Every structure is written in C-alpha cells, then in structure tokens.
Amino acid sequence: MSQRDLEPQPPHVTPPEPEGSGADTTIALVGYALLLANLVTGFTAVIGVVIAYVYKGKGPAWLDQHYRYQIRTFWIGLVYAVVASLLTFVLIGLPLLLALAVWLIVRCVKGFKALQEKRAPDNLESWLI
C-alpha cells in the first residue's frame, strides 16, 4: 500500500440541487391534463386555466413559465377554435378544428416533457408549436 491509500478521504458530498428543482409539479401536470381532457369534455380547459392563474407566481421561475404556457395555450386555442368554428360554414373549419386538436395535443405533450425535465417549455411566445 502506498502512503496515498492510507490518507483519509474527504466524505462524498452530493452537490445541492438547483433552486426550485424540488418544486411540486403536480398542479402543473393537472393543468396540462385538464387542457387535454377538454378535447373530450369541452369545459375542463376553463378549470385548467383558472388553476394556472391561481398558481402563477407561487413557484420557481421555470414552473411559472409552465403556468404561463398553459394560459397562453388556452387563450390562443380559444381564438383558433372561434375562427375555425366560424369557417365551418364554408367547409374549411372542420379540417381546422382537427388541426386545432393536434396543436393542443402537441403543446401539452411538449409541456409535460419539459415539466418532467424540470425546465421551462420551449417557444413560450409562439402561437404555433
């Protein structure tokens, strides 16, 4: 054995987690689930956006960005739904409503994924995906 093997080793210290990484993401997950459930029920998105407004500003910055993303998804989706509904009279609205459903699913899945990685969603300001 060498002299180095006999020297005491410092205890293993795990680095501290980044600020807010231990934040509870359950409410944000429920918000995304309610937005998705709106495709079936037609009213749960309102509950989801109210929850997002209530919890916005009460967590770390990256989690607040999720609530903001959910709020934007609701309002932008509402605008798209109104336009697509009006366009059903000229037979363009039905494909647009289908595209709206796909858009909502993609945004919620992206939000779920970012939430699981404990980071803010990408393209927060985008009206698309």
PDB file of C-alpha atoms in Angstrom:
ATOM      1  CA  MET A   1       0.000   0.000   0.000  1.00  0.00           C
ATOM      2  CA  SER A   2       1.130   3.446  -0.738  1.00  0.00           C
ATOM      3  CA  GLN A   3       1.037   6.448   1.556  1.00  0.00           C
ATOM      4  CA  ARG A   4      -1.828   7.898  -0.503  1.00  0.00           C
ATOM      5  CA  ASP A   5      -4.075   4.904   0.186  1.00  0.00           C
ATOM      6  CA  LEU A   6      -3.653   5.430   3.928  1.00  0.00           C
ATOM      7  CA  GLU A   7      -4.637   9.120   3.878  1.00  0.00           C
ATOM      8  CA  PRO A   8      -8.202   9.857   4.987  1.00  0.00           C
ATOM      9  CA  GLN A   9     -10.508  10.673   2.109  1.00  0.00           C
ATOM     10  CA  PRO A  10     -12.977  13.529   2.363  1.00  0.00           C
ATOM     11  CA  PRO A  11     -16.594  12.376   2.644  1.00  0.00           C
ATOM     12  CA  HIS A  12     -18.565  12.231  -0.571  1.00  0.00           C
ATOM     13  CA  VAL A  13     -20.722  15.321  -0.785  1.00  0.00           C
ATOM     14  CA  THR A  14     -23.549  15.478  -3.286  1.00  0.00           C
ATOM     15  CA  PRO A  15     -23.895  18.858  -4.924  1.00  0.00           C
ATOM     16  CA  PRO A  16     -27.003  20.814  -3.983  1.00  0.00           C
ATOM     17  CA  GLU A  17     -29.911  20.675  -6.399  1.00  0.00           C
ATOM     18  CA  PRO A  18     -30.620  23.791  -8.427  1.00  0.00           C
ATOM     19  CA  GLU A  19     -33.043  26.218  -6.833  1.00  0.00           C
ATOM     20  CA  GLY A  20     -36.616  25.135  -7.365  1.00  0.00           C
ATOM     21  CA  SER A  21     -35.781  21.674  -8.665  1.00  0.00           C
ATOM     22  CA  GLY A  22     -37.637  20.139  -5.748  1.00  0.00           C
ATOM     23  CA  ALA A  23     -40.768  22.107  -6.589  1.00  0.00           C
ATOM     24  CA  ASP A  24     -44.052  20.240  -6.677  1.00  0.00           C
ATOM     25  CA  THR A  25     -45.097  19.838 -10.295  1.00  0.00           C
ATOM     26  CA  THR A  26     -48.399  18.104  -9.588  1.00  0.00           C
ATOM     27  CA  ILE A  27     -50.568  21.179 -10.120  1.00  0.00           C
ATOM     28  CA  ALA A  28     -48.895  21.963 -13.441  1.00  0.00           C
ATOM     29  CA  LEU A  29     -49.397  18.340 -14.528  1.00  0.00           C
ATOM     30  CA  VAL A  30     -53.077  18.619 -13.615  1.00  0.00           C
ATOM     31  CA  GLY A  31     -53.279  21.804 -15.690  1.00  0.00           C
ATOM     32  CA  TYR A  32     -51.930  20.041 -18.776  1.00  0.00           C
ATOM     33  CA  ALA A  33     -54.240  17.073 -18.171  1.00  0.00           C
ATOM     34  CA  LEU A  34     -57.256  19.380 -17.927  1.00  0.00           C
ATOM     35  CA  LEU A  35     -56.291  21.086 -21.175  1.00  0.00           C
ATOM     36  CA  LEU A  36     -56.099  17.686 -22.875  1.00  0.00           C
ATOM     37  CA  ALA A  37     -59.338  16.479 -21.295  1.00  0.00           C
ATOM     38  CA  ASN A  38     -61.050  19.450 -22.905  1.00  0.00           C
ATOM     39  CA  LEU A  39     -60.894  17.572 -26.208  1.00  0.00           C
ATOM     40  CA  VAL A  40     -63.396  15.107 -24.744  1.00  0.00           C
ATOM     41  CA  THR A  41     -65.432  17.165 -22.286  1.00  0.00           C
ATOM     42  CA  GLY A  42     -65.365  20.666 -23.715  1.00  0.00           C
ATOM     43  CA  PHE A  43     -65.124  22.518 -20.403  1.00  0.00           C
ATOM     44  CA  THR A  44     -62.122  21.323 -18.404  1.00  0.00           C
ATOM     45  CA  ALA A  45     -59.749  23.784 -20.074  1.00  0.00           C
ATOM     46  CA  VAL A  46     -61.517  26.578 -18.189  1.00  0.00           C
ATOM     47  CA  ILE A  47     -60.755  24.827 -14.907  1.00  0.00           C
ATOM     48  CA  GLY A  48     -57.148  24.320 -16.020  1.00  0.00           C
ATOM     49  CA  VAL A  49     -56.630  27.969 -16.909  1.00  0.00           C
ATOM     50  CA  VAL A  50     -58.158  29.121 -13.603  1.00  0.00           C
ATOM     51  CA  ILE A  51     -55.733  26.846 -11.753  1.00  0.00           C
ATOM     52  CA  ALA A  52     -52.842  28.243 -13.829  1.00  0.00           C
ATOM     53  CA  TYR A  53     -53.861  31.817 -12.984  1.00  0.00           C
ATOM     54  CA  VAL A  54     -54.121  30.959  -9.269  1.00  0.00           C
ATOM     55  CA  TYR A  55     -50.717  29.228  -9.040  1.00  0.00           C
ATOM     56  CA  LYS A  56     -48.794  31.549 -11.363  1.00  0.00           C
ATOM     57  CA  GLY A  57     -46.144  33.408  -9.374  1.00  0.00           C
ATOM     58  CA  LYS A  58     -46.083  30.952  -6.459  1.00  0.00           C
ATOM     59  CA  GLY A  59     -43.184  28.762  -7.548  1.00  0.00           C
ATOM     60  CA  PRO A  60     -39.761  28.886  -9.120  1.00  0.00           C
ATOM     61  CA  ALA A  61     -39.398  30.778 -12.403  1.00  0.00           C
ATOM     62  CA  TRP A  62     -39.317  27.670 -14.595  1.00  0.00           C
ATOM     63  CA  LEU A  63     -42.579  26.420 -13.068  1.00  0.00           C
ATOM     64  CA  ASP A  64     -44.229  29.827 -13.509  1.00  0.00           C
ATOM     65  CA  GLN A  65     -43.321  29.591 -17.182  1.00  0.00           C
ATOM     66  CA  HIS A  66     -45.416  26.392 -17.383  1.00  0.00           C
ATOM     67  CA  TYR A  67     -48.420  28.183 -15.952  1.00  0.00           C
ATOM     68  CA  ARG A  68     -47.892  30.989 -18.437  1.00  0.00           C
ATOM     69  CA  TYR A  69     -47.617  28.423 -21.241  1.00  0.00           C
ATOM     70  CA  GLN A  70     -50.908  26.838 -20.147  1.00  0.00           C
ATOM     71  CA  ILE A  71     -52.632  30.222 -20.022  1.00  0.00           C
ATOM     72  CA  ARG A  72     -51.360  31.105 -23.498  1.00  0.00           C
ATOM     73  CA  THR A  73     -52.385  27.686 -24.816  1.00  0.00           C
ATOM     74  CA  PHE A  74     -55.918  28.240 -23.532  1.00  0.00           C
ATOM     75  CA  TRP A  75     -56.377  31.741 -24.977  1.00  0.00           C
ATOM     76  CA  ILE A  76     -54.677  31.036 -28.298  1.00  0.00           C
ATOM     77  CA  GLY A  77     -56.657  27.811 -28.605  1.00  0.00           C
ATOM     78  CA  LEU A  78     -59.870  29.713 -27.911  1.00  0.00           C
ATOM     79  CA  VAL A  79     -59.086  32.187 -30.699  1.00  0.00           C
ATOM     80  CA  TYR A  80     -58.277  29.334 -33.086  1.00  0.00           C
ATOM     81  CA  ALA A  81     -61.490  27.496 -32.097  1.00  0.00           C
ATOM     82  CA  VAL A  82     -63.677  30.548 -32.718  1.00  0.00           C
ATOM     83  CA  VAL A  83     -62.100  31.182 -36.124  1.00  0.00           C
ATOM     84  CA  ALA A  84     -62.342  27.502 -37.111  1.00  0.00           C
ATOM     85  CA  SER A  85     -65.954  27.316 -35.914  1.00  0.00           C
ATOM     86  CA  LEU A  86     -66.893  30.346 -37.998  1.00  0.00           C
ATOM     87  CA  LEU A  87     -65.168  28.823 -41.011  1.00  0.00           C
ATOM     88  CA  THR A  88     -67.201  25.600 -40.770  1.00  0.00           C
ATOM     89  CA  PHE A  89     -69.868  27.418 -42.777  1.00  0.00           C
ATOM     90  CA  VAL A  90     -67.518  27.450 -45.774  1.00  0.00           C
ATOM     91  CA  LEU A  91     -66.309  23.868 -45.129  1.00  0.00           C
ATOM     92  CA  ILE A  92     -62.791  24.894 -44.143  1.00  0.00           C
ATOM     93  CA  GLY A  93     -63.488  24.815 -40.421  1.00  0.00           C
ATOM     94  CA  LEU A  94     -63.633  21.053 -39.909  1.00  0.00           C
ATOM     95  CA  PRO A  95     -60.028  20.433 -41.017  1.00  0.00           C
ATOM     96  CA  LEU A  96     -59.005  23.454 -38.954  1.00  0.00           C
ATOM     97  CA  LEU A  97     -60.735  22.032 -35.872  1.00  0.00           C
ATOM     98  CA  LEU A  98     -58.828  18.787 -36.407  1.00  0.00           C
ATOM     99  CA  ALA A  99     -55.592  20.764 -36.738  1.00  0.00           C
ATOM    100  CA  LEU A 100     -56.504  22.593 -33.513  1.00  0.00           C
ATOM    101  CA  ALA A 101     -56.832  19.263 -31.686  1.00  0.00           C
ATOM    102  CA  VAL A 102     -53.415  18.150 -32.953  1.00  0.00           C
ATOM    103  CA  TRP A 103     -51.941  21.550 -31.985  1.00  0.00           C
ATOM    104  CA  LEU A 104     -53.333  21.238 -28.449  1.00  0.00           C
ATOM    105  CA  ILE A 105     -52.032  17.697 -28.020  1.00  0.00           C
ATOM    106  CA  VAL A 106     -48.547  18.643 -29.229  1.00  0.00           C
ATOM    107  CA  ARG A 107     -48.342  21.695 -26.939  1.00  0.00           C
ATOM    108  CA  CYS A 108     -49.472  19.706 -23.910  1.00  0.00           C
ATOM    109  CA  VAL A 109     -47.055  16.852 -24.615  1.00  0.00           C
ATOM    110  CA  LYS A 110     -44.203  19.352 -25.006  1.00  0.00           C
ATOM    111  CA  GLY A 111     -45.240  20.915 -21.698  1.00  0.00           C
ATOM    112  CA  PHE A 112     -45.411  17.512 -19.972  1.00  0.00           C
ATOM    113  CA  LYS A 113     -41.948  16.640 -21.255  1.00  0.00           C
ATOM    114  CA  ALA A 114     -40.401  19.928 -20.146  1.00  0.00           C
ATOM    115  CA  LEU A 115     -42.105  19.623 -16.770  1.00  0.00           C
ATOM    116  CA  GLN A 116     -40.649  16.157 -16.242  1.00  0.00           C
ATOM    117  CA  GLU A 117     -37.208  17.580 -17.054  1.00  0.00           C
ATOM    118  CA  LYS A 118     -37.861  20.439 -14.592  1.00  0.00           C
ATOM    119  CA  ARG A 119     -37.264  23.174 -17.136  1.00  0.00           C
ATOM    120  CA  ALA A 120     -39.347  25.859 -18.792  1.00  0.00           C
ATOM    121  CA  PRO A 121     -41.187  24.936 -22.004  1.00  0.00           C
ATOM    122  CA  ASP A 122     -39.616  25.835 -25.344  1.00  0.00           C
ATOM    123  CA  ASN A 123     -41.052  28.543 -27.593  1.00  0.00           C
ATOM    124  CA  LEU A 124     -43.127  30.112 -24.853  1.00  0.00           C
ATOM    125  CA  GLU A 125     -44.137  33.087 -27.002  1.00  0.00           C
ATOM    126  CA  SER A 126     -45.048  31.064 -30.104  1.00  0.00           C
ATOM    127  CA  TRP A 127     -48.599  30.949 -31.444  1.00  0.00           C
ATOM    128  CA  LEU A 128     -47.808  27.690 -33.170  1.00  0.00           C
ATOM    129  CA  ILE A 129     -45.998  24.726 -31.631  1.00  0.00           C
TER     130      ILE A 129
END
